[in-house]
GROMACS .gro file of C-alpha atoms in nm:
model
  319
    1MET     CA    1  -3.078  -2.287  -3.695
    2THR     CA    2  -2.778  -2.219  -3.515
    3PHE     CA    3  -2.733  -2.160  -3.133
    4ALA     CA    4  -2.487  -1.934  -2.948
    5PRO     CA    5  -2.258  -2.166  -2.722
    6THR     CA    6  -2.339  -2.196  -2.386
    7LYS     CA    7  -2.124  -1.983  -2.184
    8PRO     CA    8  -1.937  -2.194  -1.889
    9PRO     CA    9  -2.038  -2.142  -1.545
   10LEU     CA   10  -1.806  -1.963  -1.323
   11ARG     CA   11  -1.864  -1.877  -0.945
   12VAL     CA   12  -1.702  -1.536  -0.865
   13VAL     CA   13  -1.620  -1.468  -0.493
   14LEU     CA   14  -1.572  -1.127  -0.417
   15CYS     CA   15  -1.336  -1.042  -0.134
   16ALA     CA   16  -1.447  -0.796   0.119
   17PRO     CA   17  -1.278  -0.582   0.252
   18ARG     CA   18  -1.104  -0.485  -0.088
   19GLY     CA   19  -0.990  -0.183  -0.270
   20PHE     CA   20  -0.920   0.160  -0.126
   21CYS     CA   21  -0.839   0.187   0.250
   22ALA     CA   22  -0.864   0.515   0.445
   23GLY     CA   23  -0.517   0.625   0.380
   24VAL     CA   24  -0.556   0.632   0.009
   25VAL     CA   25  -0.902   0.802   0.033
   26ARG     CA   26  -0.732   1.063   0.247
   27ALA     CA   27  -0.415   1.105  -0.009
   28ILE     CA   28  -0.657   1.130  -0.289
   29ASP     CA   29  -0.903   1.405  -0.097
   30VAL     CA   30  -0.578   1.587  -0.014
   31VAL     CA   31  -0.480   1.629  -0.377
   32GLU     CA   32  -0.852   1.702  -0.494
   33ARG     CA   33  -0.955   1.966  -0.214
   34ALA     CA   34  -0.609   2.146  -0.320
   35LEU     CA   35  -0.697   2.167  -0.664
   36GLU     CA   36  -1.014   2.321  -0.570
   37ILE     CA   37  -0.886   2.558  -0.309
   38TYR     CA   38  -0.551   2.675  -0.506
   39GLY     CA   39  -0.629   2.581  -0.879
   40ALA     CA   40  -0.410   2.384  -1.120
   41PRO     CA   41  -0.129   2.303  -1.117
   42VAL     CA   42  -0.074   2.110  -0.797
   43TYR     CA   43   0.257   1.909  -0.785
   44VAL     CA   44   0.280   1.584  -0.641
   45ARG     CA   45   0.628   1.427  -0.533
   46HIS     CA   46   0.606   1.055  -0.630
   47GLU     CA   47   0.279   0.884  -0.737
   48ILE     CA   48   0.011   1.007  -0.475
   49VAL     CA   49  -0.086   0.632  -0.451
   50HIS     CA   50   0.052   0.330  -0.664
   51ASN     CA   51  -0.213   0.302  -0.892
   52ARG     CA   52  -0.195   0.431  -1.289
   53THR     CA   53  -0.580   0.473  -1.305
   54VAL     CA   54  -0.578   0.714  -1.016
   55VAL     CA   55  -0.253   0.911  -1.135
   56ASP     CA   56  -0.395   0.947  -1.483
   57ALA     CA   57  -0.715   1.092  -1.338
   58LEU     CA   58  -0.549   1.310  -1.139
   59LYS     CA   59  -0.322   1.450  -1.422
   60ALA     CA   60  -0.634   1.517  -1.633
   61LYS     CA   61  -0.752   1.755  -1.360
   62GLY     CA   62  -0.390   1.945  -1.329
   63VAL     CA   63  -0.197   1.734  -1.108
   64ILE     CA   64   0.206   1.742  -1.214
   65PHE     CA   65   0.361   1.444  -1.081
   66ILE     CA   66   0.753   1.500  -0.978
   67GLU     CA   67   1.003   1.248  -0.862
   68GLU     CA   68   1.268   1.551  -0.718
   69LEU     CA   69   1.159   1.862  -0.560
   70SER     CA   70   1.384   2.058  -0.787
   71GLU     CA   71   1.098   2.006  -1.042
   72ALA     CA   72   0.847   2.239  -0.873
   73PRO     CA   73   0.882   2.598  -0.897
   74PRO     CA   74   0.838   2.799  -0.585
   75GLY     CA   75   0.500   2.987  -0.560
   76PRO     CA   76   0.136   2.953  -0.460
   77HIS     CA   77   0.070   2.591  -0.588
   78PRO     CA   78   0.136   2.334  -0.333
   79VAL     CA   79   0.372   2.040  -0.351
   80ILE     CA   80   0.212   1.753  -0.205
   81PHE     CA   81   0.401   1.454  -0.035
   82SER     CA   82   0.257   1.089  -0.115
   83ALA     CA   83   0.071   0.891   0.106
   84HIS     CA   84   0.404   0.685   0.175
   85GLY     CA   85   0.595   0.930   0.344
   86VAL     CA   86   0.944   1.099   0.275
   87ALA     CA   87   1.286   1.163   0.466
   88LYS     CA   88   1.331   1.439   0.671
   89THR     CA   89   1.581   1.566   0.406
   90VAL     CA   90   1.281   1.607   0.174
   91LEU     CA   91   1.130   1.836   0.440
   92GLU     CA   92   1.437   2.029   0.478
   93GLU     CA   93   1.492   2.102   0.107
   94ALA     CA   94   1.152   2.219   0.053
   95LYS     CA   95   1.178   2.456   0.354
   96THR     CA   96   1.522   2.568   0.198
   97ARG     CA   97   1.314   2.657  -0.126
   98ASN     CA   98   1.053   2.826   0.039
   99LEU     CA   99   0.798   2.578  -0.101
  100PHE     CA  100   0.427   2.540   0.006
  101THR     CA  101   0.387   2.190   0.095
  102VAL     CA  102   0.103   1.950   0.204
  103ASP     CA  103   0.176   1.648   0.366
  104ALA     CA  104  -0.066   1.353   0.260
  105THR     CA  105   0.151   1.082   0.443
  106CYS     CA  106  -0.065   0.797   0.554
  107PRO     CA  107  -0.138   0.828   0.977
  108LEU     CA  108  -0.028   0.511   1.012
  109VAL     CA  109   0.282   0.550   0.810
  110THR     CA  110   0.341   0.850   1.034
  111LYS     CA  111   0.297   0.647   1.362
  112VAL     CA  112   0.586   0.423   1.234
  113HIS     CA  113   0.785   0.721   1.198
  114ARG     CA  114   0.722   0.831   1.558
  115GLU     CA  115   0.785   0.483   1.670
  116ALA     CA  116   1.134   0.492   1.523
  117GLN     CA  117   1.202   0.845   1.654
  118ALA     CA  118   1.122   0.726   2.003
  119HIS     CA  119   1.330   0.449   2.009
  120PHE     CA  120   1.639   0.630   1.853
  121LYS     CA  121   1.575   0.900   2.153
  122ARG     CA  122   1.595   0.627   2.375
  123GLY     CA  123   1.934   0.499   2.247
  124ARG     CA  124   1.815   0.176   2.109
  125ARG     CA  125   1.932   0.014   1.767
  126ILE     CA  126   1.630   0.005   1.550
  127ILE     CA  127   1.550  -0.261   1.284
  128LEU     CA  128   1.315  -0.193   1.002
  129ILE     CA  129   1.139  -0.472   0.856
  130GLY     CA  130   1.046  -0.416   0.503
  131HIS     CA  131   1.145  -0.413   0.131
  132ALA     CA  132   1.439  -0.236   0.003
  133ARG     CA  133   1.383   0.085  -0.207
  134HIS     CA  134   0.995   0.095  -0.136
  135PRO     CA  135   0.911   0.454  -0.089
  136GLU     CA  136   0.772   0.402   0.258
  137VAL     CA  137   1.102   0.212   0.367
  138ILE     CA  138   1.269   0.512   0.222
  139GLY     CA  139   1.065   0.754   0.398
  140THR     CA  140   1.106   0.564   0.775
  141ILE     CA  141   1.479   0.533   0.744
  142GLY     CA  142   1.527   0.877   0.637
  143GLN     CA  143   1.359   0.981   0.960
  144LEU     CA  144   1.677   0.937   1.138
  145PRO     CA  145   2.056   1.005   1.078
  146PRO     CA  146   2.230   0.763   0.861
  147GLY     CA  147   2.345   0.392   1.008
  148ALA     CA  148   2.052   0.458   1.281
  149VAL     CA  149   1.826   0.198   1.091
  150THR     CA  150   1.904  -0.157   1.001
  151LEU     CA  151   1.671  -0.287   0.724
  152VAL     CA  152   1.576  -0.658   0.706
  153SER     CA  153   1.345  -0.844   0.478
  154THR     CA  154   1.436  -1.192   0.515
  155ILE     CA  155   1.477  -1.459   0.799
  156GLU     CA  156   1.855  -1.480   0.647
  157ASP     CA  157   1.880  -1.082   0.669
  158VAL     CA  158   1.809  -1.133   1.052
  159GLU     CA  159   2.060  -1.404   1.086
  160ARG     CA  160   2.325  -1.188   0.987
  161LEU     CA  161   2.273  -0.916   1.213
  162ALA     CA  162   2.570  -0.805   1.437
  163PRO     CA  163   2.502  -0.930   1.809
  164ALA     CA  164   2.304  -0.664   1.993
  165GLY     CA  165   2.537  -0.398   2.190
  166GLY     CA  166   2.255  -0.253   2.401
  167GLU     CA  167   1.888  -0.200   2.349
  168ILE     CA  168   1.701  -0.314   2.037
  169ALA     CA  169   1.376  -0.228   1.877
  170TYR     CA  170   1.196  -0.321   1.566
  171VAL     CA  171   0.921  -0.145   1.349
  172THR     CA  172   0.774  -0.262   1.020
  173GLN     CA  173   0.641  -0.140   0.680
  174THR     CA  174   0.281  -0.107   0.710
  175THR     CA  175   0.213  -0.313   0.390
  176LEU     CA  176   0.371  -0.630   0.464
  177SER     CA  177   0.264  -1.005   0.455
  178VAL     CA  178   0.131  -1.068   0.789
  179ASP     CA  179   0.251  -1.419   0.774
  180ASP     CA  180   0.603  -1.356   0.622
  181THR     CA  181   0.650  -1.052   0.894
  182ARG     CA  182   0.517  -1.303   1.186
  183GLU     CA  183   0.810  -1.531   1.057
  184ILE     CA  184   1.061  -1.262   1.058
  185VAL     CA  185   0.962  -1.142   1.405
  186ALA     CA  186   0.981  -1.445   1.538
  187ALA     CA  187   1.351  -1.476   1.435
  188LEU     CA  188   1.424  -1.136   1.586
  189GLU     CA  189   1.282  -1.244   1.917
  190ARG     CA  190   1.473  -1.575   1.910
  191ARG     CA  191   1.816  -1.391   1.825
  192PHE     CA  192   1.731  -1.085   2.068
  193PRO     CA  193   1.472  -1.193   2.349
  194THR     CA  194   1.449  -0.860   2.485
  195ILE     CA  195   1.386  -0.664   2.180
  196HIS     CA  196   1.130  -0.385   2.215
  197ALA     CA  197   0.802  -0.446   2.002
  198PRO     CA  198   0.564  -0.191   1.877
  199PRO     CA  199   0.289  -0.124   2.121
  200VAL     CA  200   0.047  -0.198   1.824
  201GLY     CA  201   0.139  -0.393   1.537
  202ASP     CA  202   0.254  -0.169   1.252
  203ILE     CA  203   0.118  -0.369   0.955
  204CYS     CA  204  -0.195  -0.113   0.894
  205TYR     CA  205  -0.532  -0.268   0.930
  206ALA     CA  206  -0.622  -0.269   0.552
  207THR     CA  207  -0.345  -0.458   0.473
  208THR     CA  208  -0.429  -0.727   0.730
  209ASN     CA  209  -0.796  -0.710   0.666
  210ARG     CA  210  -0.730  -0.734   0.281
  211GLN     CA  211  -0.504  -1.032   0.325
  212GLN     CA  212  -0.734  -1.228   0.530
  213ALA     CA  213  -1.012  -1.207   0.305
  214VAL     CA  214  -0.813  -1.322  -0.011
  215LYS     CA  215  -0.654  -1.615   0.237
  216ALA     CA  216  -1.019  -1.741   0.324
  217ALA     CA  217  -1.150  -1.720  -0.021
  218ALA     CA  218  -0.830  -1.874  -0.200
  219ARG     CA  219  -0.908  -2.206   0.014
  220GLY     CA  220  -1.236  -2.248  -0.175
  221VAL     CA  221  -1.161  -2.140  -0.533
  222GLU     CA  222  -0.924  -2.254  -0.817
  223ALA     CA  223  -0.821  -1.900  -0.917
  224VAL     CA  224  -0.739  -1.566  -0.744
  225ILE     CA  225  -0.728  -1.232  -0.963
  226VAL     CA  226  -0.594  -0.923  -0.758
  227VAL     CA  227  -0.625  -0.586  -0.922
  228GLY     CA  228  -0.361  -0.367  -0.824
  229ALA     CA  229  -0.020  -0.223  -0.958
  230ALA     CA  230   0.314  -0.421  -1.009
  231ASN     CA  231   0.473  -0.156  -0.773
  232SER     CA  232   0.223  -0.183  -0.524
  233SER     CA  233   0.334  -0.377  -0.181
  234ASN     CA  234   0.010  -0.447  -0.057
  235SER     CA  235  -0.119  -0.580  -0.402
  236LEU     CA  236   0.192  -0.808  -0.447
  237ARG     CA  237   0.127  -0.942  -0.099
  238LEU     CA  238  -0.221  -1.014  -0.186
  239ARG     CA  239  -0.107  -1.240  -0.471
  240GLU     CA  240   0.164  -1.397  -0.262
  241VAL     CA  241  -0.121  -1.486   0.023
  242ALA     CA  242  -0.325  -1.659  -0.234
  243GLU     CA  243  -0.025  -1.862  -0.380
  244ARG     CA  244   0.059  -1.961  -0.021
  245GLU     CA  245  -0.278  -2.106   0.007
  246GLY     CA  246  -0.193  -2.322  -0.332
  247CYS     CA  247  -0.412  -2.116  -0.537
  248ALA     CA  248  -0.325  -1.986  -0.881
  249ALA     CA  249  -0.310  -1.605  -0.866
  250GLN     CA  250  -0.260  -1.335  -1.094
  251LEU     CA  251  -0.205  -0.953  -1.019
  252VAL     CA  252  -0.351  -0.739  -1.289
  253ALA     CA  253  -0.323  -0.354  -1.329
  254ASP     CA  254  -0.685  -0.367  -1.511
  255VAL     CA  255  -0.894  -0.588  -1.723
  256ARG     CA  256  -0.653  -0.557  -2.031
  257ALA     CA  257  -0.381  -0.765  -1.827
  258ILE     CA  258  -0.584  -1.046  -1.747
  259ASP     CA  259  -0.446  -1.382  -1.877
  260TRP     CA  260  -0.771  -1.562  -1.996
  261GLY     CA  261  -0.564  -1.838  -2.079
  262ALA     CA  262  -0.484  -1.938  -1.733
  263LEU     CA  263  -0.882  -1.928  -1.674
  264GLU     CA  264  -0.963  -2.193  -1.889
  265GLY     CA  265  -1.141  -2.486  -1.755
  266VAL     CA  266  -1.161  -2.269  -1.418
  267ARG     CA  267  -1.505  -2.277  -1.221
  268SER     CA  268  -1.435  -2.064  -0.949
  269VAL     CA  269  -1.246  -1.759  -0.902
  270ALA     CA  270  -1.181  -1.506  -0.631
  271LEU     CA  271  -1.144  -1.130  -0.694
  272SER     CA  272  -0.985  -0.877  -0.487
  273ALA     CA  273  -0.800  -0.540  -0.533
  274GLY     CA  274  -0.496  -0.389  -0.333
  275ALA     CA  275  -0.552  -0.059  -0.116
  276SER     CA  276  -0.471   0.171  -0.393
  277ALA     CA  277  -0.694   0.013  -0.671
  278PRO     CA  278  -1.029   0.182  -0.741
  279GLU     CA  279  -1.347  -0.028  -0.729
  280VAL     CA  280  -1.408   0.071  -1.105
  281LEU     CA  281  -1.161  -0.163  -1.191
  282VAL     CA  282  -1.317  -0.456  -1.015
  283GLU     CA  283  -1.663  -0.373  -1.176
  284ARG     CA  284  -1.493  -0.387  -1.544
  285ILE     CA  285  -1.316  -0.730  -1.446
  286ILE     CA  286  -1.650  -0.837  -1.342
  287GLU     CA  287  -1.816  -0.755  -1.680
  288ALA     CA  288  -1.537  -0.905  -1.881
  289LEU     CA  289  -1.613  -1.223  -1.675
  290GLY     CA  290  -1.968  -1.181  -1.758
  291GLU     CA  291  -1.891  -1.174  -2.119
  292ARG     CA  292  -1.712  -1.519  -2.118
  293PHE     CA  293  -1.880  -1.715  -1.851
  294ALA     CA  294  -2.209  -1.766  -1.703
  295ILE     CA  295  -2.119  -1.599  -1.352
  296ALA     CA  296  -2.283  -1.640  -1.019
  297ILE     CA  297  -2.169  -1.366  -0.750
  298GLU     CA  298  -2.120  -1.384  -0.411
  299THR     CA  299  -1.911  -1.200  -0.145
  300LEU     CA  300  -1.692  -1.323   0.137
  301ARG     CA  301  -1.662  -1.079   0.407
  302THR     CA  302  -1.408  -1.128   0.665
  303ALA     CA  303  -1.378  -0.789   0.826
  304SER     CA  304  -1.570  -0.462   0.822
  305GLU     CA  305  -1.397  -0.130   0.796
  306SER     CA  306  -1.521   0.239   0.903
  307GLU     CA  307  -1.177   0.403   0.945
  308ALA     CA  308  -1.142   0.763   0.831
  309PHE     CA  309  -0.854   0.995   0.859
  310PRO     CA  310  -0.895   1.380   0.869
  311LEU     CA  311  -0.716   1.609   0.588
  312PRO     CA  312  -0.405   1.797   0.678
  313ARG     CA  313  -0.448   2.102   0.906
  314ALA     CA  314  -0.327   2.316   0.622
  315LEU     CA  315  -0.642   2.213   0.381
  316ARG     CA  316  -0.874   2.232   0.686
  317GLU     CA  317  -0.782   2.588   0.775
  318ALA     CA  318  -0.799   2.703   0.411
  319VAL     CA  319  -1.136   2.548   0.390
   0.00000   0.00000   0.00000
């Protein structure tokens, strides 16, 4: 008689909170509600959120994703701006072409835009802490005239800044590493002791909460799996947080991308997901872990979330 080999045990720690945040839920709801009201096609400039599963599901419903407004024809079908926000030049182009637009920018990103605009009106030099070429950074810089915002990504960037010739202020991208940003802010405050800080931190609650959960979990496991896209800033930061705690970590788009070799001999793993990753991707990874290991699942919760953002007025009025 032959016996099936015994599965090795694996403790699976589910990080909570994880996955969709209120801004992502709102952005997806904007697109789906627009489809209900106006019918297909609905155009979305840039990925509505950085997740291929979400994008593909919306494509199947009749959404057309574009990178430039020139790809969208004028007419009754809306053009939706993604959760990351857009520069004012994009809004002006849409108005010039008489496009029907709906803005799905996350309200927390809009908050940063307004902070930068307020500093500019007060004549302050503005420093933006963020990552070059990220859509949110492009959108924030694009709220003001060229040269009004200086981007820094590292402490070295701060050291290279010219001396202040007047009042100075900083704002930040919403999806940064809490720890890295704290160090950059400290460097700014050393160089410019009177620098104006945001009245409330710009890094969004969801980014902070997910990083705290991964940090706590990483201290008690041998490996961390983060579900998220390679171009998702908040997902990349989750992997970095785990690695900062000395834990092996991998960022995977879905179950097919898992490096199973890296889990050989591992007896404990934490599982989290970036703010734009749907929970179904986490569930599929748990199933795959269960096929290979005798898993014992537990949840590590470091915060509770109840935030919700209303739909844009254009859609509320249409309903």
